[in-house]
mmCIF file of C-alpha atoms and ligand atoms in Angstrom:
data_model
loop_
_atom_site.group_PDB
_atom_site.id
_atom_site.type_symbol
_atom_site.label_atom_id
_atom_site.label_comp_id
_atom_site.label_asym_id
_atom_site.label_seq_id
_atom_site.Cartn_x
_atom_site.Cartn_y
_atom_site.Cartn_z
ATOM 1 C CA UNK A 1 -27.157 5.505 28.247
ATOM 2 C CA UNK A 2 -24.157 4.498 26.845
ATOM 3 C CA UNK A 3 -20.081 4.624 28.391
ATOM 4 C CA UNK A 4 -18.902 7.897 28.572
ATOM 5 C CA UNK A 5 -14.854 9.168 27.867
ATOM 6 C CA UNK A 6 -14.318 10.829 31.507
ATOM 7 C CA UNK A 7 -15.353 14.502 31.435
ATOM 8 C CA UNK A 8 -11.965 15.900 32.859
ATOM 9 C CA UNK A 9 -10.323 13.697 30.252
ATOM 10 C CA UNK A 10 -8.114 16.042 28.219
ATOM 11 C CA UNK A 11 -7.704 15.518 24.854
ATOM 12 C CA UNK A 12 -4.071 13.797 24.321
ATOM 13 C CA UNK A 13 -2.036 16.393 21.691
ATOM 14 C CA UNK A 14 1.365 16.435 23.164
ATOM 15 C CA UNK A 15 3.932 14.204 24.254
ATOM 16 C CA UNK A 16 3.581 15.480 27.605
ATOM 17 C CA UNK A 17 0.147 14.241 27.904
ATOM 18 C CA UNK A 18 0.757 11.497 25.894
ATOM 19 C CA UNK A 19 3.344 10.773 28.971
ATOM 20 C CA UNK A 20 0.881 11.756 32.380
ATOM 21 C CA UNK A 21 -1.246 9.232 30.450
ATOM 22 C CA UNK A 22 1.257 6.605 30.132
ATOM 23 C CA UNK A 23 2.137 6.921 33.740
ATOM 24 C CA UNK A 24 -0.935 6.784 35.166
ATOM 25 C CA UNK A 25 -1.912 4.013 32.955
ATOM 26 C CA UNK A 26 1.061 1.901 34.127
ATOM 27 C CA UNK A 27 0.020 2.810 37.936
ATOM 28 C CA UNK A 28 -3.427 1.472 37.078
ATOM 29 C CA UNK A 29 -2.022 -1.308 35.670
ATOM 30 C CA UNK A 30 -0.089 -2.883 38.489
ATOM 31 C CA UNK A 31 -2.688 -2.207 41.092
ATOM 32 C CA UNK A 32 -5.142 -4.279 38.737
ATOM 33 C CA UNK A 33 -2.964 -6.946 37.694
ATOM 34 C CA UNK A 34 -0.623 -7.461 40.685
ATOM 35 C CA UNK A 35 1.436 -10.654 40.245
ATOM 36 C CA UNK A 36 -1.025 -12.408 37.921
ATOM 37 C CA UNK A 37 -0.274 -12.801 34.704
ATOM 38 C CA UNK A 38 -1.648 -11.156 31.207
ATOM 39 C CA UNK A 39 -2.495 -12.657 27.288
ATOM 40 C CA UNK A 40 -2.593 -10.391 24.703
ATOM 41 C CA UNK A 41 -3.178 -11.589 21.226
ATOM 42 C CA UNK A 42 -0.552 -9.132 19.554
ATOM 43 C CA UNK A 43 -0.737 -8.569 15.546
ATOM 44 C CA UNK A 44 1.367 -5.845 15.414
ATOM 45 C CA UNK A 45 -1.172 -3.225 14.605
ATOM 46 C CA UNK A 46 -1.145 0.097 16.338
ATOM 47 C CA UNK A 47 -3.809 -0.673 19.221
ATOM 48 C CA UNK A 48 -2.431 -4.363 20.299
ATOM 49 C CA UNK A 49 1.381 -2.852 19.723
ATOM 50 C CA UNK A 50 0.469 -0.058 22.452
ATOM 51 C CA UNK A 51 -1.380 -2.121 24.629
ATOM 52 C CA UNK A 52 1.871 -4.470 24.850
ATOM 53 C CA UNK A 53 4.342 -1.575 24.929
ATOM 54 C CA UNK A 54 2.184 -0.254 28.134
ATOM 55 C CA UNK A 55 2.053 -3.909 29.787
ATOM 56 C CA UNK A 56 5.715 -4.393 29.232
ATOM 57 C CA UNK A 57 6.065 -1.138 30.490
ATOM 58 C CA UNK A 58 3.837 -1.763 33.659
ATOM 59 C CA UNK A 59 4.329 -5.865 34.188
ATOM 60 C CA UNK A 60 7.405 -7.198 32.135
ATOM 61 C CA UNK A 61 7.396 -10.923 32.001
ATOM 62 C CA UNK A 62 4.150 -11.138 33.499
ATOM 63 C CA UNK A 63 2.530 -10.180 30.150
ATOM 64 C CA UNK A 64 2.316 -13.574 27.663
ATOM 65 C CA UNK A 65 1.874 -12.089 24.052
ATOM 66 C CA UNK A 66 0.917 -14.478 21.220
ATOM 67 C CA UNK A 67 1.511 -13.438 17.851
ATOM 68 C CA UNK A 68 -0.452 -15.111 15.128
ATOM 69 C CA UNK A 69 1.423 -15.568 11.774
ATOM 70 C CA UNK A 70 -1.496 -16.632 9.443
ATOM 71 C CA UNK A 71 0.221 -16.358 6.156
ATOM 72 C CA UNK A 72 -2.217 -13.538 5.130
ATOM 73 C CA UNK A 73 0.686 -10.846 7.051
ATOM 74 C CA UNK A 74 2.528 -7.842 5.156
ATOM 75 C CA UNK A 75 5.582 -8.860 3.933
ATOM 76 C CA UNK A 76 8.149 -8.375 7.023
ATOM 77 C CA UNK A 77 5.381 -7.937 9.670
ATOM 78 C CA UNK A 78 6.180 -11.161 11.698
ATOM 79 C CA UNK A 79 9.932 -10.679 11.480
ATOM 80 C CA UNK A 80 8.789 -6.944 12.743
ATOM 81 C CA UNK A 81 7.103 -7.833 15.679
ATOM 82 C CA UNK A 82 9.383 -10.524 17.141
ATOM 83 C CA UNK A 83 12.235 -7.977 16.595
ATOM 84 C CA UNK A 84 10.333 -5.281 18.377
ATOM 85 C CA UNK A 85 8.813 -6.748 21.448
ATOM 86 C CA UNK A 86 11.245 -10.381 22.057
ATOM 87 C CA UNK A 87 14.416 -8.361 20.800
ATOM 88 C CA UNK A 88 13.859 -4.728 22.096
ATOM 89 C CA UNK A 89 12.071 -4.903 24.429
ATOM 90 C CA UNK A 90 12.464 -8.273 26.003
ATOM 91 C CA UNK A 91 8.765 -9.264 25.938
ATOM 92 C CA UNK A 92 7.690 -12.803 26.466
ATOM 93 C CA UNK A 93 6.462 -13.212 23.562
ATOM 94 C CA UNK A 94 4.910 -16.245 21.695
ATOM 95 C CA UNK A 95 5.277 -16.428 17.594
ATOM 96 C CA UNK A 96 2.814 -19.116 15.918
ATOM 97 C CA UNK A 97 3.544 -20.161 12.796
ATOM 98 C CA UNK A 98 -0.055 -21.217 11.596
ATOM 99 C CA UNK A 99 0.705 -20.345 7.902
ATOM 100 C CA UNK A 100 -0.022 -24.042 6.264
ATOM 101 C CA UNK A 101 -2.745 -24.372 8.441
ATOM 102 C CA UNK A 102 -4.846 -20.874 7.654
ATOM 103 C CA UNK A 103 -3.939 -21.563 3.288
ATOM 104 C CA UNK A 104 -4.752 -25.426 3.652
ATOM 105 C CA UNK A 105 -8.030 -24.726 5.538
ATOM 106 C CA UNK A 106 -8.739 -21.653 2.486
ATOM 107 C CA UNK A 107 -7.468 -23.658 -0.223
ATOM 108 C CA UNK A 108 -10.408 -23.762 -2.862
ATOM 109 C CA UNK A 109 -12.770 -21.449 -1.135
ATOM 110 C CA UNK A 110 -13.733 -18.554 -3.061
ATOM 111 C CA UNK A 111 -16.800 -17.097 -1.486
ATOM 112 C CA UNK A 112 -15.454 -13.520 0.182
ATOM 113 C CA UNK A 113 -17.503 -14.329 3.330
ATOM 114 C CA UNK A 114 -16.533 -17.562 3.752
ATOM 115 C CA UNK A 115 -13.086 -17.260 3.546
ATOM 116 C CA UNK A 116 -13.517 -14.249 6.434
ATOM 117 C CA UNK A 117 -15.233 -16.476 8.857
ATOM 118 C CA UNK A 118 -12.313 -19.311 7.986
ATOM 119 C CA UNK A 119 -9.790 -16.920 9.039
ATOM 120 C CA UNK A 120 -11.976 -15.695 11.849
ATOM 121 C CA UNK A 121 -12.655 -18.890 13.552
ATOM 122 C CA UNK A 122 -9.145 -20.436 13.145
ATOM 123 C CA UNK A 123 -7.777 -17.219 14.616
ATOM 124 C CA UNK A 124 -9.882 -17.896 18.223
ATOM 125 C CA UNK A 125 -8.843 -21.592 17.407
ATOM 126 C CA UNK A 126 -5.159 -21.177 17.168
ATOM 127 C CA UNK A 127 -5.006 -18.386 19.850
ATOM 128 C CA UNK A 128 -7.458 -20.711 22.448
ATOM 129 C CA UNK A 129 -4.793 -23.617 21.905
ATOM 130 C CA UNK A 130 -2.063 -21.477 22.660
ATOM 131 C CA UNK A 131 -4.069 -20.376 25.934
ATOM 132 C CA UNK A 132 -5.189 -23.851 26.803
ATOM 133 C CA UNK A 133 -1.353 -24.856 27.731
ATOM 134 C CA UNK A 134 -0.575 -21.573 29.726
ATOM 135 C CA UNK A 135 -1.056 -21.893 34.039
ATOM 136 C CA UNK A 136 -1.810 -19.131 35.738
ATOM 137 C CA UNK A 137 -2.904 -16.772 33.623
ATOM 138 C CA UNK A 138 -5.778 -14.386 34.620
ATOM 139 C CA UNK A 139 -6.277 -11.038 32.284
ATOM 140 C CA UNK A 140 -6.789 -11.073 28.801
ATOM 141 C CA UNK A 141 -5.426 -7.738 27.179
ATOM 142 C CA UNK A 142 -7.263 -6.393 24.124
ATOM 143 C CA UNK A 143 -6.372 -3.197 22.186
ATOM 144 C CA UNK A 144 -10.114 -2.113 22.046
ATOM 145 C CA UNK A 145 -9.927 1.864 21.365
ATOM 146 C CA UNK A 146 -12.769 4.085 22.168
ATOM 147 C CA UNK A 147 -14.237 4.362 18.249
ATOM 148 C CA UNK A 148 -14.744 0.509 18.503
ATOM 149 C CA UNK A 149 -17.399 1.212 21.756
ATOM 150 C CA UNK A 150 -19.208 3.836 20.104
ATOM 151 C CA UNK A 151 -19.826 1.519 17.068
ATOM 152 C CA UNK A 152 -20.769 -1.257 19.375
ATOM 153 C CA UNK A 153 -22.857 0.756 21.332
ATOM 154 C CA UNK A 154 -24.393 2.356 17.566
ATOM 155 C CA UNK A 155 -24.763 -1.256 16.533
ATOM 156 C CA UNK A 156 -23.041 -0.619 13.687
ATOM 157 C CA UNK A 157 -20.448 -3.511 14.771
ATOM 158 C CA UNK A 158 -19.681 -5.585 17.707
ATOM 159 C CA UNK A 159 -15.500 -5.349 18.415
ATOM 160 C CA UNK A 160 -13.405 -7.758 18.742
ATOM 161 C CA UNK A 161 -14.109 -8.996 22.603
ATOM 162 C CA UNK A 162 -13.970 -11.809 24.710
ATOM 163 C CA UNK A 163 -17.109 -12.957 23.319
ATOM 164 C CA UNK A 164 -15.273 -14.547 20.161
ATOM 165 C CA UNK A 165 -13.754 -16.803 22.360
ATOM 166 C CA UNK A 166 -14.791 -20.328 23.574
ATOM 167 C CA UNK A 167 -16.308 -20.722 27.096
ATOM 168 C CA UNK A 168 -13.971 -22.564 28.485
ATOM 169 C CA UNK A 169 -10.981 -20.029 27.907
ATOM 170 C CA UNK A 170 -13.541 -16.152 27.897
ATOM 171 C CA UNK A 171 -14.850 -17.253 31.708
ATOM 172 C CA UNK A 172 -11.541 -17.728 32.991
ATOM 173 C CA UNK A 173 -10.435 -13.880 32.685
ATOM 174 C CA UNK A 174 -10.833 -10.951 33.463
ATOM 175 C CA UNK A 175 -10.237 -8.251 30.267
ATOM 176 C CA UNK A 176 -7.498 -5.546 30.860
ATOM 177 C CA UNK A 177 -8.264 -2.905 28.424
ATOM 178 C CA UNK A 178 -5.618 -0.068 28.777
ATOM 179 C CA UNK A 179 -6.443 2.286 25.571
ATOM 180 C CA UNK A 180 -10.145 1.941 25.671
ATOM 181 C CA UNK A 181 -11.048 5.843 26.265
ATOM 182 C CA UNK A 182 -8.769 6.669 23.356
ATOM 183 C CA UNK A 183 -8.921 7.905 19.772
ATOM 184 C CA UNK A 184 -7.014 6.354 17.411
ATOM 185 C CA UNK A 185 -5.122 9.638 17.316
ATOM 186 C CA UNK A 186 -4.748 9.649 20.410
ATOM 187 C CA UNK A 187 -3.155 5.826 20.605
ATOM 188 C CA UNK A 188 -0.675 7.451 17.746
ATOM 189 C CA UNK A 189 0.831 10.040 20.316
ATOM 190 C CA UNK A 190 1.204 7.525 23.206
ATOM 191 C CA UNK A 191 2.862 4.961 20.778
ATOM 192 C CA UNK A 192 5.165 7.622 20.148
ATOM 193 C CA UNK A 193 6.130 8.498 23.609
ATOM 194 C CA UNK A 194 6.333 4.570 24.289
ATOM 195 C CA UNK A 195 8.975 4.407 21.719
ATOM 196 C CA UNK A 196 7.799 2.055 19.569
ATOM 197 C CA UNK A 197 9.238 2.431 15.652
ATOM 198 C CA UNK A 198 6.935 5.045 13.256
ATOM 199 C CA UNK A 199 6.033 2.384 10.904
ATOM 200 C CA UNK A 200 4.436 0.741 13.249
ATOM 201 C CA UNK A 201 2.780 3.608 14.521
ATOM 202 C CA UNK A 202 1.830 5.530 11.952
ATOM 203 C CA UNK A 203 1.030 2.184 9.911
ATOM 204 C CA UNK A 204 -2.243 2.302 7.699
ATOM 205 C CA UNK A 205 -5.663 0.361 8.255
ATOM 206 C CA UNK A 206 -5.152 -3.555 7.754
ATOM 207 C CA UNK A 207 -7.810 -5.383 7.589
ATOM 208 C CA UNK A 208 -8.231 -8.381 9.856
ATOM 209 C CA UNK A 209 -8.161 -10.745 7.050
ATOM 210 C CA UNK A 210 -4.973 -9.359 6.234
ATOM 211 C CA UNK A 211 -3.842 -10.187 2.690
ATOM 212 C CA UNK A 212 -6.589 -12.652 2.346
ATOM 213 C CA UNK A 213 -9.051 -10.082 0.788
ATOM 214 C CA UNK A 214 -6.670 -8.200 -2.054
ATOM 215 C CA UNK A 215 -6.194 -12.024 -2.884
ATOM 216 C CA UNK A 216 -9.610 -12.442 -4.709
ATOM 217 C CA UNK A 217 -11.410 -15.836 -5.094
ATOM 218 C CA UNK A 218 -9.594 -19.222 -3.807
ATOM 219 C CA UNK A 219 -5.796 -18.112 -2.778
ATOM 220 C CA UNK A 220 -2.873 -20.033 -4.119
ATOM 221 C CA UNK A 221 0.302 -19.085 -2.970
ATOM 222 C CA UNK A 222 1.904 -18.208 -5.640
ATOM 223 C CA UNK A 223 -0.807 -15.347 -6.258
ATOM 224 C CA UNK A 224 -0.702 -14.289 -2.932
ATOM 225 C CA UNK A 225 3.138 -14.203 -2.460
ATOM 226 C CA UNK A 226 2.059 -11.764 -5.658
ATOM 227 C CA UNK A 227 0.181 -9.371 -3.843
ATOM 228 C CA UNK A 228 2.605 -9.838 -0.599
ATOM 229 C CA UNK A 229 5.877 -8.689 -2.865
ATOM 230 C CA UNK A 230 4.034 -6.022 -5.185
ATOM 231 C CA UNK A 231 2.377 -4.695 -1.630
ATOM 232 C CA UNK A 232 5.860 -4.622 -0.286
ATOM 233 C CA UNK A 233 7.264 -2.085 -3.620
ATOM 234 C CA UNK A 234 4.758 0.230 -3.558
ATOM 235 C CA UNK A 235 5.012 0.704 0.270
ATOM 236 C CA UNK A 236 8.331 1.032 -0.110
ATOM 237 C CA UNK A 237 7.777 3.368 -3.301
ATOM 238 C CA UNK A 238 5.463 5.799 -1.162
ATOM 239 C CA UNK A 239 7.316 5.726 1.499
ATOM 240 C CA UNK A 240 10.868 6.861 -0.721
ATOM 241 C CA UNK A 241 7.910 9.587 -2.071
ATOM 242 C CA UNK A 242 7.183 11.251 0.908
ATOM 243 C CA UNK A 243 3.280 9.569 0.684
ATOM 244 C CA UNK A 244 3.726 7.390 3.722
ATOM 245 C CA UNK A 245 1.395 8.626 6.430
ATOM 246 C CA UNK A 246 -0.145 11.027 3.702
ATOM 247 C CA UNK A 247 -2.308 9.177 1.531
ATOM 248 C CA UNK A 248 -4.963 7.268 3.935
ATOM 249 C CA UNK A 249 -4.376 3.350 2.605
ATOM 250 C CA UNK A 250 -2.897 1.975 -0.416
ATOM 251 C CA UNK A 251 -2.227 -1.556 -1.599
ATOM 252 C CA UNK A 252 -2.204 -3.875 -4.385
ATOM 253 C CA UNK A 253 -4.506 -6.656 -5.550
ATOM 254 C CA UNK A 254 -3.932 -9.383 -8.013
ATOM 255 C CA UNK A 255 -7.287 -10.444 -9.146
ATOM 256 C CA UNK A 256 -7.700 -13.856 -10.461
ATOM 257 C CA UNK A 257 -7.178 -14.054 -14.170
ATOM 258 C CA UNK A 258 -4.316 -13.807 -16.813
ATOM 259 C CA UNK A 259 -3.615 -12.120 -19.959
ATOM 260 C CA UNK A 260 -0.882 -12.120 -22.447
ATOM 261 C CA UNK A 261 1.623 -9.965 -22.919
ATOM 262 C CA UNK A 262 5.126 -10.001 -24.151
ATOM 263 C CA UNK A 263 8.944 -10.380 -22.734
ATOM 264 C CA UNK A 264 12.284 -11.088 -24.471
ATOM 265 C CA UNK A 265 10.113 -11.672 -27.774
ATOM 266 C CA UNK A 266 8.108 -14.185 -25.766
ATOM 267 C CA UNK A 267 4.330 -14.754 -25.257
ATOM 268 C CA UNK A 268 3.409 -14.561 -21.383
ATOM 269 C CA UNK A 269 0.714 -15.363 -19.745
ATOM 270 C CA UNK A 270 0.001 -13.716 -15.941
ATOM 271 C CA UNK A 271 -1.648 -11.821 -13.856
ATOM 272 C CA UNK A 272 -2.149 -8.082 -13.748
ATOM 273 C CA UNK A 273 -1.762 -6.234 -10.875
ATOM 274 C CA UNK A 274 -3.893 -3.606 -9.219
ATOM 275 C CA UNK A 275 -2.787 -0.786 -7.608
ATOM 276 C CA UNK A 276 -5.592 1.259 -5.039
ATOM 277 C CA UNK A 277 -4.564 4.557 -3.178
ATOM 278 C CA UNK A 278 -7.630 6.216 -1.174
ATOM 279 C CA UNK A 279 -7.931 8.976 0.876
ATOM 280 C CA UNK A 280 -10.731 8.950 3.252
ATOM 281 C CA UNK A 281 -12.185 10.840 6.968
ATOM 282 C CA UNK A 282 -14.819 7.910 7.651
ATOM 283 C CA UNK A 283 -14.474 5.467 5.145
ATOM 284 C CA UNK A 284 -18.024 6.020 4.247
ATOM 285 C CA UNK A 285 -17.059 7.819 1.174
ATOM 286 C CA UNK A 286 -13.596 7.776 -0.762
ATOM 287 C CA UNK A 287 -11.697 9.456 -3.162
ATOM 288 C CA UNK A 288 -8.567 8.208 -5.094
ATOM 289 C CA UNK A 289 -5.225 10.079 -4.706
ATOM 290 C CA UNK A 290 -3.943 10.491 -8.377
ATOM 291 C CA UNK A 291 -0.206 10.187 -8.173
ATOM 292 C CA UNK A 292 2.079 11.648 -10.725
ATOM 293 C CA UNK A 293 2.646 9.980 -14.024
ATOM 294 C CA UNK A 294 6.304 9.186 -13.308
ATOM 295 C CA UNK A 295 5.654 7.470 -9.860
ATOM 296 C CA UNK A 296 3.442 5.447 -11.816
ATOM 297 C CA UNK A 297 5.834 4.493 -14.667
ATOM 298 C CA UNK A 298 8.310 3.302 -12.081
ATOM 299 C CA UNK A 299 5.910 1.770 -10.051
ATOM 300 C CA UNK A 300 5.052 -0.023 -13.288
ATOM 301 C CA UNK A 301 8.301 -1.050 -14.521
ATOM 302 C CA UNK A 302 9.589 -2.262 -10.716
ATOM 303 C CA UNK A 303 6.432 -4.827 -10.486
ATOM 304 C CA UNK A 304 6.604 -6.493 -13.704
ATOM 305 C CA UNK A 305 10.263 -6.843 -13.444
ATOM 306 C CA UNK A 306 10.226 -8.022 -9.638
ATOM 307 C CA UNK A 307 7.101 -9.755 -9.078
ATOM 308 C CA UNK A 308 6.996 -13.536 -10.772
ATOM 309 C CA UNK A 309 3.589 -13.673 -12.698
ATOM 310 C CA UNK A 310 2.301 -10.150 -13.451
ATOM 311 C CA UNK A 311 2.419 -9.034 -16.678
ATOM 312 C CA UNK A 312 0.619 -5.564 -16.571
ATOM 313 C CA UNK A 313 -0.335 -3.103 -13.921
ATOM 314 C CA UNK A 314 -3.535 -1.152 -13.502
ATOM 315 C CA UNK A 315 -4.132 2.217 -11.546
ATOM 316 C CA UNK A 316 -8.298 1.809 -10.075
ATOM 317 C CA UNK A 317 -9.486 5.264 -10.646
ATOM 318 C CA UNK A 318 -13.057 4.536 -8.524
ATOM 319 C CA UNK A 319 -13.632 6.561 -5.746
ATOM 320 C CA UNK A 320 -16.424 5.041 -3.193
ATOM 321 C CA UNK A 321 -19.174 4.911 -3.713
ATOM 322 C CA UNK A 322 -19.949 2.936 -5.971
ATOM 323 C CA UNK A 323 -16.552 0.624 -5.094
ATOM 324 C CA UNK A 324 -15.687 -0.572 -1.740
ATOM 325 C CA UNK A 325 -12.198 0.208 -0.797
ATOM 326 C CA UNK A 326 -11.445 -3.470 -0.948
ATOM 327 C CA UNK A 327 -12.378 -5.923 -3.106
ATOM 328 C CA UNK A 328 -14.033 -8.537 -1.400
HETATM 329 P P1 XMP B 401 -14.549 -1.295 2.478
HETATM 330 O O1 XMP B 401 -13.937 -2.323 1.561
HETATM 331 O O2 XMP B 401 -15.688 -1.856 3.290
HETATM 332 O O3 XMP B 401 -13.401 -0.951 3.526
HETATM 333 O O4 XMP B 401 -14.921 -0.023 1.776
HETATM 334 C C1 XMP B 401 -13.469 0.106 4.452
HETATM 335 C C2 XMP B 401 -12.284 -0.021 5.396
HETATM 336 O O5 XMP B 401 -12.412 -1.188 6.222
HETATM 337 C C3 XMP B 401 -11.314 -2.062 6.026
HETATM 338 N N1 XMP B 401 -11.857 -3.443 5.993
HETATM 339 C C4 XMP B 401 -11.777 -4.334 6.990
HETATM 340 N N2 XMP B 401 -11.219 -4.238 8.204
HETATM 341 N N3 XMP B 401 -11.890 -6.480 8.677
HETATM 342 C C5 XMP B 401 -11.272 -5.327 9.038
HETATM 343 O O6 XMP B 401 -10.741 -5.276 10.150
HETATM 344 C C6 XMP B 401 -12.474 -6.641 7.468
HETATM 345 O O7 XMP B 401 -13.010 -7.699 7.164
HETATM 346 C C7 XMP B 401 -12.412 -5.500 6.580
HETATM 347 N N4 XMP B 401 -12.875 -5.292 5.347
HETATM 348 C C8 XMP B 401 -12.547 -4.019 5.002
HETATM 349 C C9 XMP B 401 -10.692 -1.667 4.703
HETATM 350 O O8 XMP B 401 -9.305 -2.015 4.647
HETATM 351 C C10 XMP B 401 -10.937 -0.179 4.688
HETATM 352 O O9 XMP B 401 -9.952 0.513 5.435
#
């Protein structure tokens, strides 16, 4: 028999709850931490960006957040989060610019499941450094949600837990997991009421790989600074459009070959660019949101003029099945 959510636990659809929850989280927090101190690896995703807004809420200083910049972010991301938490809200927060190190160690690898576990593996590396030099520390934070514990428990797949981490640093704590009986939903509302900025909160689904994945085959930077800017206008473009928070995810991806086209008179030789909107309940199945033709003109005329090396942009019209919603 699996973990239950608590019987009397209402389901959170106000601020108000959103609010009795908050408190009583930050009660349960100090009893369990006391003066000790907490890690949280913080990516600036909705679950890890509560779990630090409640800690800083509950502990202050006491919580150490480490935020991993692997060079696979959304463009403004890391300057996000260290604006949020170290500026705002006067978190002790950690930034780690690991950028050469993730592209040199993916430089040349093309195989989609290969370049995962490289980003995988130097992710516990770089974060188990950063814990190695810290005294005193005794709870490890984690933004585990209460979807990711059903899945685990359906063996459909094992979240993101101590277990990824080496020995040495997973046996020295103890895991403080403040959102754990929550739906993502549910998360939303509390982020709210925590204050923390809508973007953040009401951000789409990121992979973990980040980037990495829309970048297909062996990343270069110049094609992945590609996908970073063209990512960058057509978030921008649906959120001017009133599609932000609307449509479920959409992104660009520059795949890894070149055609000619034409500019000023001149032959040119680049990249196209990709363009994916889906609207999903599970993720199981998709369907694509087909925008209107203008937003599309515009959206093509802003990336070929703003984003060195693409030449042409494409609209993927295939729901899943039989595409994944990525492409690796
Ligand atoms: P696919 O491509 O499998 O994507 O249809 C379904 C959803 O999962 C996200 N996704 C990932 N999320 N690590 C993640 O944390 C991954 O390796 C990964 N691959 C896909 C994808 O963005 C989509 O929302």
């Amino acid at each position: 028999m699996g973990e239950r959510r608590p019987e009397s636990m209402e389901r959170i659809t106000t601020p108000e709850l959103a609010k009795a929850f908050i408190d009583e989280q930050v009660a349960a927090l100090k009893k369990q931490v006391g003066d000790k101190k907490v890690l949280l690896a913080l990516s600036g995703g909705v679950d890890s960006s509560v779990v630090a807004a409640l800690l800083i809420k509950a502990i202050g200083q006491q919580l150490v957040c480490v935020h991993v910049n692997h060079g696979l972010l959304r463009k403004g991301e890391p300057e996000q989060v260290i604006e949020v938490f170290r500026n705002q809200m006067n978190a002790n927060l950690i930034y780690v610019d690991a950028v050469d190190r993730f592209l040199d160690k993916l430089a040349g690898v093309s195989d989609p499941e290969q370049k995962r576990h490289i980003i995988g593996e130097e992710f516990i590396d770089v974060f188990a450094e950063e814990a190695r030099k810290l005294d005193g520390v005794e709870f490890l934070a984690q933004g585990t949600i209460w979807p990711d514990i059903l899945e685990s428990e359906a063996g459909i797949k094992a979240h993101h837990n101590a277990g990824g981490l080496p020995e040495d640093i997973a046996s020295r704590f103890e895991l403080v997991e403040p959102v754990r009986i929550l739906f993502k939903d549910e998360v939303r509302m509390v982020g709210n009421e925590l204050g923390l900025p809508a973007n953040m909160v009401y951000r789409q689904p990121f992979p973990g790989p980040g980037l990495g994945v829309r970048c297909p085959g062996a990343i270069t930077r110049d094609r992945l600074e590609a996908v970073r800017e063209s990512d960058a206008i057509l978030r921008e473009e649906f959120a001017k459009n009133g599609l932000e928070g609307k449509v479920w995810q959409y992104f660009t991806v520059v795949p890894d070959f070149k055609s000619t086209g034409v500019k000023n008179g001149q032959r040119t030789f680049d990249w196209p660019c990709i363009i994916r909107a889906i609207n999903t309940t599970d993720v199981m199945e998709v369907t694509v949101e087909h925008l209107p033709d203008e937003l599309i003109d515009h959206l093509v005329k802003r990336i070929i003029a703003e984003v060195p090396g693409i030449n042409r942009v494409l609209y993927d019209y295939t729901p899943k099945p039989p595409a994944t919603v990525e492409y690796e």
